[in-house]
Each structure stands twice: as C-alpha cells, then as structure tokens.
Short mmCIF file of C-alpha atoms in Angstrom, two decimals:
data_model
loop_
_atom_site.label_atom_id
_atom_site.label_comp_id
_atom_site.label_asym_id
_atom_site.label_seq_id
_atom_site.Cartn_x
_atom_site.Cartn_y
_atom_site.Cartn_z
CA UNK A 1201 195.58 190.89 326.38
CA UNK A 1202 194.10 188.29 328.25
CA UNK A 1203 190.41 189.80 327.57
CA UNK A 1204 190.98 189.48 323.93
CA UNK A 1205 192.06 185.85 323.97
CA UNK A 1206 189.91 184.73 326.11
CA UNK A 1207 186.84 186.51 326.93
CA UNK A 1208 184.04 186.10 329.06
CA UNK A 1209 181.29 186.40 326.82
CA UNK A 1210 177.68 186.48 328.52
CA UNK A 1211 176.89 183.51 326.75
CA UNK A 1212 179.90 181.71 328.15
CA UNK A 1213 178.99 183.53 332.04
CA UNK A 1214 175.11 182.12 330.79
CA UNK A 1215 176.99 178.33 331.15
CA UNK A 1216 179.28 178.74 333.77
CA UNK A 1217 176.53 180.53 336.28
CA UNK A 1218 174.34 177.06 335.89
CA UNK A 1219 177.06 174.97 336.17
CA UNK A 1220 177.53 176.59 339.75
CA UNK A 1221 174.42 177.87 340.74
CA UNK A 1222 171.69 175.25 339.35
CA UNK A 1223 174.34 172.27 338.22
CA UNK A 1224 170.73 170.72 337.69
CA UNK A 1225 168.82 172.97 335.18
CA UNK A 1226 167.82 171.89 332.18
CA UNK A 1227 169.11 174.97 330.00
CA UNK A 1228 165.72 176.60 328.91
CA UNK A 1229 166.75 179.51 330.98
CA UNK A 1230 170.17 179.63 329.37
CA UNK A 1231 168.46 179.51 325.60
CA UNK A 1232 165.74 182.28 326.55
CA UNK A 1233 168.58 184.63 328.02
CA UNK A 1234 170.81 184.01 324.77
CA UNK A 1235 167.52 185.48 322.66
CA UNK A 1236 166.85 188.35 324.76
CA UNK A 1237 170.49 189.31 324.06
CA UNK A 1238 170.23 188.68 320.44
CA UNK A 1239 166.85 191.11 320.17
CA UNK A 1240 169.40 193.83 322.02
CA UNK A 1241 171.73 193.60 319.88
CA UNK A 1242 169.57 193.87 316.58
CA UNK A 1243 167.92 197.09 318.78
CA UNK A 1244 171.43 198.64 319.12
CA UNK A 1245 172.13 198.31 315.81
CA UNK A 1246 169.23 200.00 315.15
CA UNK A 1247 169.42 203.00 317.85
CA UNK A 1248 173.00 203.43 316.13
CA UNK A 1249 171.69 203.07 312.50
CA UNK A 1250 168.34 205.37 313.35
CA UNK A 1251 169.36 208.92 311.69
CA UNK A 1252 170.77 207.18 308.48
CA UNK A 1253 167.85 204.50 307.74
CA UNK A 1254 164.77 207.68 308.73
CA UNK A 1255 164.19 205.65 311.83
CA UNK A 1256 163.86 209.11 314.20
CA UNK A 1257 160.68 210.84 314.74
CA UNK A 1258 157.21 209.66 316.09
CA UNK A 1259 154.15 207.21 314.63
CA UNK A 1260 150.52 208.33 315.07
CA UNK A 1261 149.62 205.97 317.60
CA UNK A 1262 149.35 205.98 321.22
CA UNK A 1263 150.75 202.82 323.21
CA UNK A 1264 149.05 201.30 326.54
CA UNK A 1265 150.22 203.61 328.77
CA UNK A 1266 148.98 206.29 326.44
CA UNK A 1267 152.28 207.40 325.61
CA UNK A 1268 153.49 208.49 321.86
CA UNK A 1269 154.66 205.69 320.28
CA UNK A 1270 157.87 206.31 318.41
CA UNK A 1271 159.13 204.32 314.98
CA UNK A 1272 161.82 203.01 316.83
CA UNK A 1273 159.42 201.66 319.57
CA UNK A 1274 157.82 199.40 317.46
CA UNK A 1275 161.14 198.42 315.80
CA UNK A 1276 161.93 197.42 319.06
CA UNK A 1277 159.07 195.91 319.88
CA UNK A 1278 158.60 193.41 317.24
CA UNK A 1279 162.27 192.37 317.57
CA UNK A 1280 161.41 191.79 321.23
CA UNK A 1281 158.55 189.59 320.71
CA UNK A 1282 159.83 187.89 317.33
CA UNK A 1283 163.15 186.85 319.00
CA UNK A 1284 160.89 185.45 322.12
CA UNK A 1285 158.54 184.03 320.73
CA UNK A 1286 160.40 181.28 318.51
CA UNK A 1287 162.88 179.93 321.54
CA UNK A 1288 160.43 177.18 322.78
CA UNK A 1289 161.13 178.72 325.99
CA UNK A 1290 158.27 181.61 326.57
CA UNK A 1291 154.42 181.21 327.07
CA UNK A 1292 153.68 184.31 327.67
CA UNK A 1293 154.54 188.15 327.27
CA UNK A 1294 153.58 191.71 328.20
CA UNK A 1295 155.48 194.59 326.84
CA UNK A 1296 154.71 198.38 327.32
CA UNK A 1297 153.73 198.53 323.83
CA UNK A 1298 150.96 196.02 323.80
CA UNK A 1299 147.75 196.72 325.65
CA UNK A 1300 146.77 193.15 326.15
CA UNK A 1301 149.27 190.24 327.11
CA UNK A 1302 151.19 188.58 323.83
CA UNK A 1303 150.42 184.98 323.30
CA UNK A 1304 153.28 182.36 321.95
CA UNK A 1305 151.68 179.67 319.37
CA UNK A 1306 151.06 176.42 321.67
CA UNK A 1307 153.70 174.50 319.11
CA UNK A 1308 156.49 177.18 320.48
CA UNK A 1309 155.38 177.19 324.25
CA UNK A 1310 157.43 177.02 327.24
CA UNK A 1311 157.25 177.20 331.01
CA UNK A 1312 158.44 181.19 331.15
CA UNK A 1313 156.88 184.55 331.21
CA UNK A 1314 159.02 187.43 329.96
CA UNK A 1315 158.08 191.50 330.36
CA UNK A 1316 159.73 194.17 328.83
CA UNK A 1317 160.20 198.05 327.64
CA UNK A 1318 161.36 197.53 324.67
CA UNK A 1319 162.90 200.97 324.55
CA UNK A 1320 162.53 202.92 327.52
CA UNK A 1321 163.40 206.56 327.58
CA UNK A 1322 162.26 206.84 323.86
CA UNK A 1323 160.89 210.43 323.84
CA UNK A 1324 164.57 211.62 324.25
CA UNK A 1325 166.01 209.08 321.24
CA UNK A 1326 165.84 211.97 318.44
CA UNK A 1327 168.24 213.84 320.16
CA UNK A 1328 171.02 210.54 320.42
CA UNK A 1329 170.48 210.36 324.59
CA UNK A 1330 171.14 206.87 326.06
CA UNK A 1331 168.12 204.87 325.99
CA UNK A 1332 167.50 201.20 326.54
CA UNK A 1333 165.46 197.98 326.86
CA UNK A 1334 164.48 196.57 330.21
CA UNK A 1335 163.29 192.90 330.64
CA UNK A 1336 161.99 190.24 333.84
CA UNK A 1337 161.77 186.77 333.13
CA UNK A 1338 159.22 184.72 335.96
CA UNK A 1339 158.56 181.08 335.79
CA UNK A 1340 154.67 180.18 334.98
CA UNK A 1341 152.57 179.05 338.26
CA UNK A 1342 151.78 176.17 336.55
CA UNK A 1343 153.17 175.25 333.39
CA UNK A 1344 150.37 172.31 332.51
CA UNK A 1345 148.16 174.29 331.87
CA UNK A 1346 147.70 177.65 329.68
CA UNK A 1347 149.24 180.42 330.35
CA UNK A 1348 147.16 183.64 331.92
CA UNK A 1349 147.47 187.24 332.74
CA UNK A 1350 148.30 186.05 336.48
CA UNK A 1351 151.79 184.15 335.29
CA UNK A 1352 152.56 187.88 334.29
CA UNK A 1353 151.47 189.25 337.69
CA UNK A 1354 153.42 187.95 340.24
CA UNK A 1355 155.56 189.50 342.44
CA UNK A 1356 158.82 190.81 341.78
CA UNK A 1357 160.29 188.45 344.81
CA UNK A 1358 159.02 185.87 341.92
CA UNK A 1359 161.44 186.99 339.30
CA UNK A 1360 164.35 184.35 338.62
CA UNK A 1361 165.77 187.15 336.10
CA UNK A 1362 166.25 190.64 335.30
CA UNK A 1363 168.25 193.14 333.46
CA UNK A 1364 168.54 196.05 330.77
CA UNK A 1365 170.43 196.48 328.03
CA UNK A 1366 171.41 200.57 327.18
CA UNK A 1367 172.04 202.01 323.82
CA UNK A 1368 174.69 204.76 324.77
CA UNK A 1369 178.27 205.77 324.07
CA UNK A 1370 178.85 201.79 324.51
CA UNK A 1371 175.76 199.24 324.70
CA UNK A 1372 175.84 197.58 327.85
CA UNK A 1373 173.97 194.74 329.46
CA UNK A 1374 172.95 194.53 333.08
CA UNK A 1375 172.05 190.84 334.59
CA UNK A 1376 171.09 189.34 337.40
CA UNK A 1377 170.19 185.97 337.88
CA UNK A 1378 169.76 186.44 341.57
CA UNK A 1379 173.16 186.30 342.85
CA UNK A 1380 174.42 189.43 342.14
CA UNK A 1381 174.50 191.66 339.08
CA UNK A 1382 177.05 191.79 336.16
CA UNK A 1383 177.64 194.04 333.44
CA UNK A 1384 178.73 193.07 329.58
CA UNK A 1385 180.06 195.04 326.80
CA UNK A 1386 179.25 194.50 323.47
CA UNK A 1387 182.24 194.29 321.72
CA UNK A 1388 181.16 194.91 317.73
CA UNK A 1389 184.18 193.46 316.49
CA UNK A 1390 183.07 190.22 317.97
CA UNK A 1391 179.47 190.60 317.83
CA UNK A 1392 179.23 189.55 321.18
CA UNK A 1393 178.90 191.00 325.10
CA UNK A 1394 181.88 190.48 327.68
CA UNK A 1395 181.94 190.61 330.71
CA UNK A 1396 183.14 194.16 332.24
CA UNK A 1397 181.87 194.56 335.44
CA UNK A 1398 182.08 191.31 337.05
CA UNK A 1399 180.01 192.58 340.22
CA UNK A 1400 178.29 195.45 340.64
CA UNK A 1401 178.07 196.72 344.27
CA UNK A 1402 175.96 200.06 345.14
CA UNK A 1403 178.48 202.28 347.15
CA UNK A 1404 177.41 202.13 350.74
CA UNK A 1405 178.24 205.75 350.58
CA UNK A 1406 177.63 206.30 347.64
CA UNK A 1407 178.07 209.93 345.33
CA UNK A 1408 175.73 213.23 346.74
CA UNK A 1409 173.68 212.81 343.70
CA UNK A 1410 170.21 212.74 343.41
CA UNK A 1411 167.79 212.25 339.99
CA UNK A 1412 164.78 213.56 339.55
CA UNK A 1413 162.03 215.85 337.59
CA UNK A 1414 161.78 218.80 339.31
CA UNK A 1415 159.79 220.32 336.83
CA UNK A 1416 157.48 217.95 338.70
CA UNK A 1417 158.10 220.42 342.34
CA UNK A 1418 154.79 222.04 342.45
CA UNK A 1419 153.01 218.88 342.68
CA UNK A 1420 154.87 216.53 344.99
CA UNK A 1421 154.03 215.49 348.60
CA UNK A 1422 155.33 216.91 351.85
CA UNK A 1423 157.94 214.12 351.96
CA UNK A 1424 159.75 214.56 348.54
CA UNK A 1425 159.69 218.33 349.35
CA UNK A 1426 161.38 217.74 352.01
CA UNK A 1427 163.49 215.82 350.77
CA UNK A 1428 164.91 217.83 347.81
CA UNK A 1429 165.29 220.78 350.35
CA UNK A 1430 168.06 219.15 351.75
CA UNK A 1431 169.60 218.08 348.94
CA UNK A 1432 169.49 221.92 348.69
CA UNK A 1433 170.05 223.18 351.97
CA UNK A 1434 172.39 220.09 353.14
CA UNK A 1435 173.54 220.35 356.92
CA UNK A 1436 176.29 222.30 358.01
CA UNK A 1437 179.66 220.54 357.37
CA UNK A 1438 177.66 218.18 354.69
CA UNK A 1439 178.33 218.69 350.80
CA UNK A 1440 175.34 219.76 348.94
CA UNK A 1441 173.75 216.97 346.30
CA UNK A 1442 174.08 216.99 342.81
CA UNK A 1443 171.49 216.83 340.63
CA UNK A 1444 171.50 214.56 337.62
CA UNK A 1445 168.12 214.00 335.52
CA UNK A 1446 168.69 212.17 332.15
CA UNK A 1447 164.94 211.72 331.71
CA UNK A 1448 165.89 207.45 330.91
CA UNK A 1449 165.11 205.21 333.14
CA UNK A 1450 167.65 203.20 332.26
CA UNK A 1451 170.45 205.77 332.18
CA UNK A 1452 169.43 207.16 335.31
CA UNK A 1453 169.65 203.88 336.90
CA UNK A 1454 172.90 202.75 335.19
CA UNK A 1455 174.49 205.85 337.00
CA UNK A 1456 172.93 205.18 340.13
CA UNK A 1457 174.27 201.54 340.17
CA UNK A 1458 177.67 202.16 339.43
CA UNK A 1459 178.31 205.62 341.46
CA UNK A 1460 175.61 205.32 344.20
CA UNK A 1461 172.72 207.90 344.83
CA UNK A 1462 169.19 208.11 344.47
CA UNK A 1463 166.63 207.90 341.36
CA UNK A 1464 162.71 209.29 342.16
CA UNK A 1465 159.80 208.92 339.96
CA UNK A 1466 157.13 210.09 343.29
CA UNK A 1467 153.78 210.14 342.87
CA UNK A 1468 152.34 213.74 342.28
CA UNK A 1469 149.06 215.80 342.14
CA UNK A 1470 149.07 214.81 338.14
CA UNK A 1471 150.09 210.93 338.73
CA UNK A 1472 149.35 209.84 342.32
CA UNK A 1473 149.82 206.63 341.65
CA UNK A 1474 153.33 207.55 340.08
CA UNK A 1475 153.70 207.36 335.86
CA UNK A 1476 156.66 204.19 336.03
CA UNK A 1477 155.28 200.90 335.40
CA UNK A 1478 155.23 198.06 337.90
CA UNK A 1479 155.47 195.14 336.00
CA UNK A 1480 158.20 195.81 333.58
CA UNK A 1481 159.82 198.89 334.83
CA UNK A 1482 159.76 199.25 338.73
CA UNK A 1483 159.95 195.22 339.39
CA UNK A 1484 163.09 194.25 337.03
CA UNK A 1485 164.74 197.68 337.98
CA UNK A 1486 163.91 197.40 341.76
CA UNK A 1487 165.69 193.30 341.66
CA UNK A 1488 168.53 195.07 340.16
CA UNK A 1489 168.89 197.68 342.71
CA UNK A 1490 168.53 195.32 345.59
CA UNK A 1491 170.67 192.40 344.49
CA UNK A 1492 173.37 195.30 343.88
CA UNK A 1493 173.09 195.94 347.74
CA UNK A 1494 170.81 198.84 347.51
CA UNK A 1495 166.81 199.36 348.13
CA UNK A 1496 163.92 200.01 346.12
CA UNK A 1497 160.42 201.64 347.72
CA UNK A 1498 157.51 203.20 346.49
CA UNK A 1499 157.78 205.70 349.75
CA UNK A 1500 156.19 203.63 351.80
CA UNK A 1501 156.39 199.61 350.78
CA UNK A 1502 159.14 197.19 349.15
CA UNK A 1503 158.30 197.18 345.43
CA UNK A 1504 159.12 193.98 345.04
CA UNK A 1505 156.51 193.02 347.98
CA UNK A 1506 153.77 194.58 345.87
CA UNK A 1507 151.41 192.05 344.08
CA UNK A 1508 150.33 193.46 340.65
CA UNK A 1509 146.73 193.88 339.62
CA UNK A 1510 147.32 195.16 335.82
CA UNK A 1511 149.75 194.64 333.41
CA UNK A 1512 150.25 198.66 333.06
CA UNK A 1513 150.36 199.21 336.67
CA UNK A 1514 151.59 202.86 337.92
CA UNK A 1515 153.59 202.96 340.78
CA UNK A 1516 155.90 205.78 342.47
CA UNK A 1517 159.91 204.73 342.69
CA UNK A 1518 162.62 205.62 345.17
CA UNK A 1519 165.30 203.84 345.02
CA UNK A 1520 169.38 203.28 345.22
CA UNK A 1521 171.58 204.09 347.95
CA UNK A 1522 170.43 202.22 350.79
CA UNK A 1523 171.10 205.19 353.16
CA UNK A 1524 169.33 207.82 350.97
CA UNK A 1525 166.66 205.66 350.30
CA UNK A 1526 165.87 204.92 354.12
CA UNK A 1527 166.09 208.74 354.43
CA UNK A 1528 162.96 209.27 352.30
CA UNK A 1529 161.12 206.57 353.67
CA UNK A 1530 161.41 208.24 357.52
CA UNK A 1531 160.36 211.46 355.59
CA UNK A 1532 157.17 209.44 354.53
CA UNK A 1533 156.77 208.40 358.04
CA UNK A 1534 156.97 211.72 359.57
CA UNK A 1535 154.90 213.90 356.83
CA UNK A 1536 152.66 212.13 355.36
#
C-alpha cells in the first residue's frame, strides 16, 4: 500500500541522491538522467509494440561493429540520440550504431559525454528474448572548449554514471551513480520507474552458475578451458555449475547481479581481442558489476583501468562473483 501512495520514482531517487550525495550540483546531471529514462521508455514501448507495428526483422545495413543492423536498432537509436541531444546537457555521443562520434548543435551543448547500445542483444529480439539499452555518462575534460573523440575515451574509473535499462517480462532500470546500484520498475499505469531494488549487492557466494558461448569451445585459450572443465568436473563434495547463456548482454548480466555467478565473453582464435565493446558495453557494465561488490577483468587487467583507443574497441569480459572471477584470473596466471 505504501508503494502505491507514495512511490519512489527514479526521478524522485534522481533528487534525493543530490541532495545527499552532491547537496552542491547544479542539476544538469539530474535533467540528462531524466532523458535517458524517457528514450527507454519510448524503446520499451516499442520492443512491446514490435510484432504488431512490423517492427521485427533486419535492415540491409551493417553497423560499426559490422554487425546486422536490425529495424528496431535504429528505432532505438534515433530515440537515443533525439532525446540527448535536445537536454542542453550533452556535447558529445558515441553509440554502437554510429561509426563516427555524434555531434550536439553548439546552441544545445553541455559539459557531458554520453555512450550507449541502444539495444543490445538485438539479434535475439524476433524471437521476444529480453534485450536492452546500456548507457555511461563521463564529464568532458574540458568543457571550454569543443568537444573531441578523447571526452568519449576516458577511462571507465572516469564514469560519474552508468546503467541499462531491459525490455523483458517487466522493463527494468539499473543505476549507479557511484554509490551503489539501484533497480526501478516501470510501472505502466503510472508511466513512470520505482524503485524496487533499493541496493543491489552481488552474493559473496553467489549461485554455481556460469554464462557463456560454448559454441565458442574450440577456440578459447588454455585458461577458459580450464575453467569450464570445472564447472564440469567440479571437486569432490562441490556442486557442479549451471550453465545459463541468454545470448544478451544485458540479461545475462541482470541475472548475474541479482543471483551471483559469472558472465564470459573471452577472447578466441576468431576474436582475440574479444567481440564486446569497451566503451559502451564492457565500461558501463564493468562500473555496475563493481559498485555491486563484484569484479570485472578482461583475464588479465581491471576493465575499468583500461584507457580506450577507439570508439568500437573489442575487449574480452569476465566478470561477477568476486570469487569466480579471481578464479579465472589465477587460471590466466598459471596457463597462459
């Protein structure tokens, strides 16, 4: 009862966090977050609305990281950029979608940098799986002057926001601001998100699950081998691992955060430099996972320690439970 009269709507959590984090901000922040949560909400009304309005199926185009570009990612993608780009708040963008870095009219610019997916795990949105649209937010080095391609490429220690919103069974928004992370609910009644899960915590010990492609097997390193075999061949008295691949970033994640495990994207004989992106997958996705309590690696480094040449970086991923994680990165130290 008390969650219907009086809810904690993210805008509402938007106020109260500066209030009691940053008492002195000046709001920008708080008006850029409120558009990045109006573009998700126009996206999951579209994801829901897809089969009736003929919005299924692919374009003819390839995007930057020379993936098929579905109707629904450019949907997506303008929404992304239109909502951005009018807040007064942004001066520059990269999205997954754009090959070059999206420029906001000087009249409309700001002092932030926002990257996105617009709709991660797209290939699998014909067949209604739980896809979603992850986002960073960085300040600009220096906001006198024009913004450039190296505002965009900082390091993910740099981001002062993160999150995703999934298009599932519910659509759900993941934040964190850097003190924490907090989950919303869009309520459709209300047309708003509410706070649902008011602090997210990786289990220390967390569920025997592990993600990944192992359609991928032939082709990984001694250390993921490894690795996988004992999710197999667990030690005696230990319960063998569960595998759980959704093939969505952001649904693969979303388990991991809220029932503990580990997500791998490695790098391979096909992608040894990995196939997620740095910039707008593995850096918002990897401040999640830590500020949640876990750890995010590449096998061998932080991710968030890794400064960013290109816009479409590739980079491997390991990351959740802190425990699992650290397994795989003494496997890396051992076999490779």
């Amino acid at each position: 009862v008390s969650l219907k009269r009086n809810p904690q709507t993210l805008t509402r959590w938007i106020i109260e966090s500066q209030r009691e984090h940053a008492p002195n901000a000046t709001g920008d922040l708080s008006v850029l977050l409120t558009s990045i949560q109006l573009a998700c909400k126009a996206i999951s009304n579209d994801c829901n609305k897809a089969g009736i309005y003929n919005l299924y199926g692919t374009t003819n185009l390839q995007n930057a990281s020379n993936d098929q570009v579905k109707k629904l990612d450019l949907l997506s993608n303008d929404t992304m950029i239109n909502s951005l780009s009018f807040t007064g708040q942004v001066a520059l963008m990269a999205s997954e979608e754009n090959e070059e870095s999206i420029k906001v009219d000087p009249s409309f610019r700001g002092r932030y940098c926002c990257v996105f997916d617009p709709l991660d795990g797209s290939s699998n949105i014909d067949a209604n799986v739980s896809v979603g649209t992850i986002f960073g937010v960085y300040r600009c080095l220096d906001d006198s002057k024009d913004p450039t391609d190296a505002d965009l490429l900082q390091k993910g220690t740099n981001l002062i926001a993160a999150g995703y919103c999934m298009y599932g069974a519910a659509t759900m928004m993941i934040l964190s601001l850097g003190f924490g992370v907090c989950g919303f609910t869009l309520d459709n009644t209300m047309g708003e998100f509410v706070l649902t899960h008011p602090s997210i915590k990786i289990p220390a010990k967390g569920k025997p699950i592990y993600s990944v492609n192992e359609g991928n097997s032939a082709n990984w390193n001694a250390a993921i081998t490894e690795y996988v075999r004992r999710c197999h061949n667990p030690k005696e008295g230990e319960t063998p691992r569960s595998l759980r691949y959704i093939g969505s970033m952001v649904a693969d994640v979303h388990r991991t955060l809220l029932y503990g495990g580990i997500f791998l994207y490695p790098a391979d004989k096909k992608n040894p430099n990995g196939k997620l992106r740095l910039v707008y997958e593995g850096n918002p996705m990897a401040f999640l996972i830590e500020q949640a309590g876990g750890r995010a690696i590449t096998g061998t480094e932080r991710i968030l320690d890794i400064q960013p040449k290109l816009i479409h970086e590739r980079i491997p991923i390991v990351l959740g439970t802190k425990s699992m994680v650290d397994e795989v990165e003494q496997l890396y130290k051992e076999l490779l």
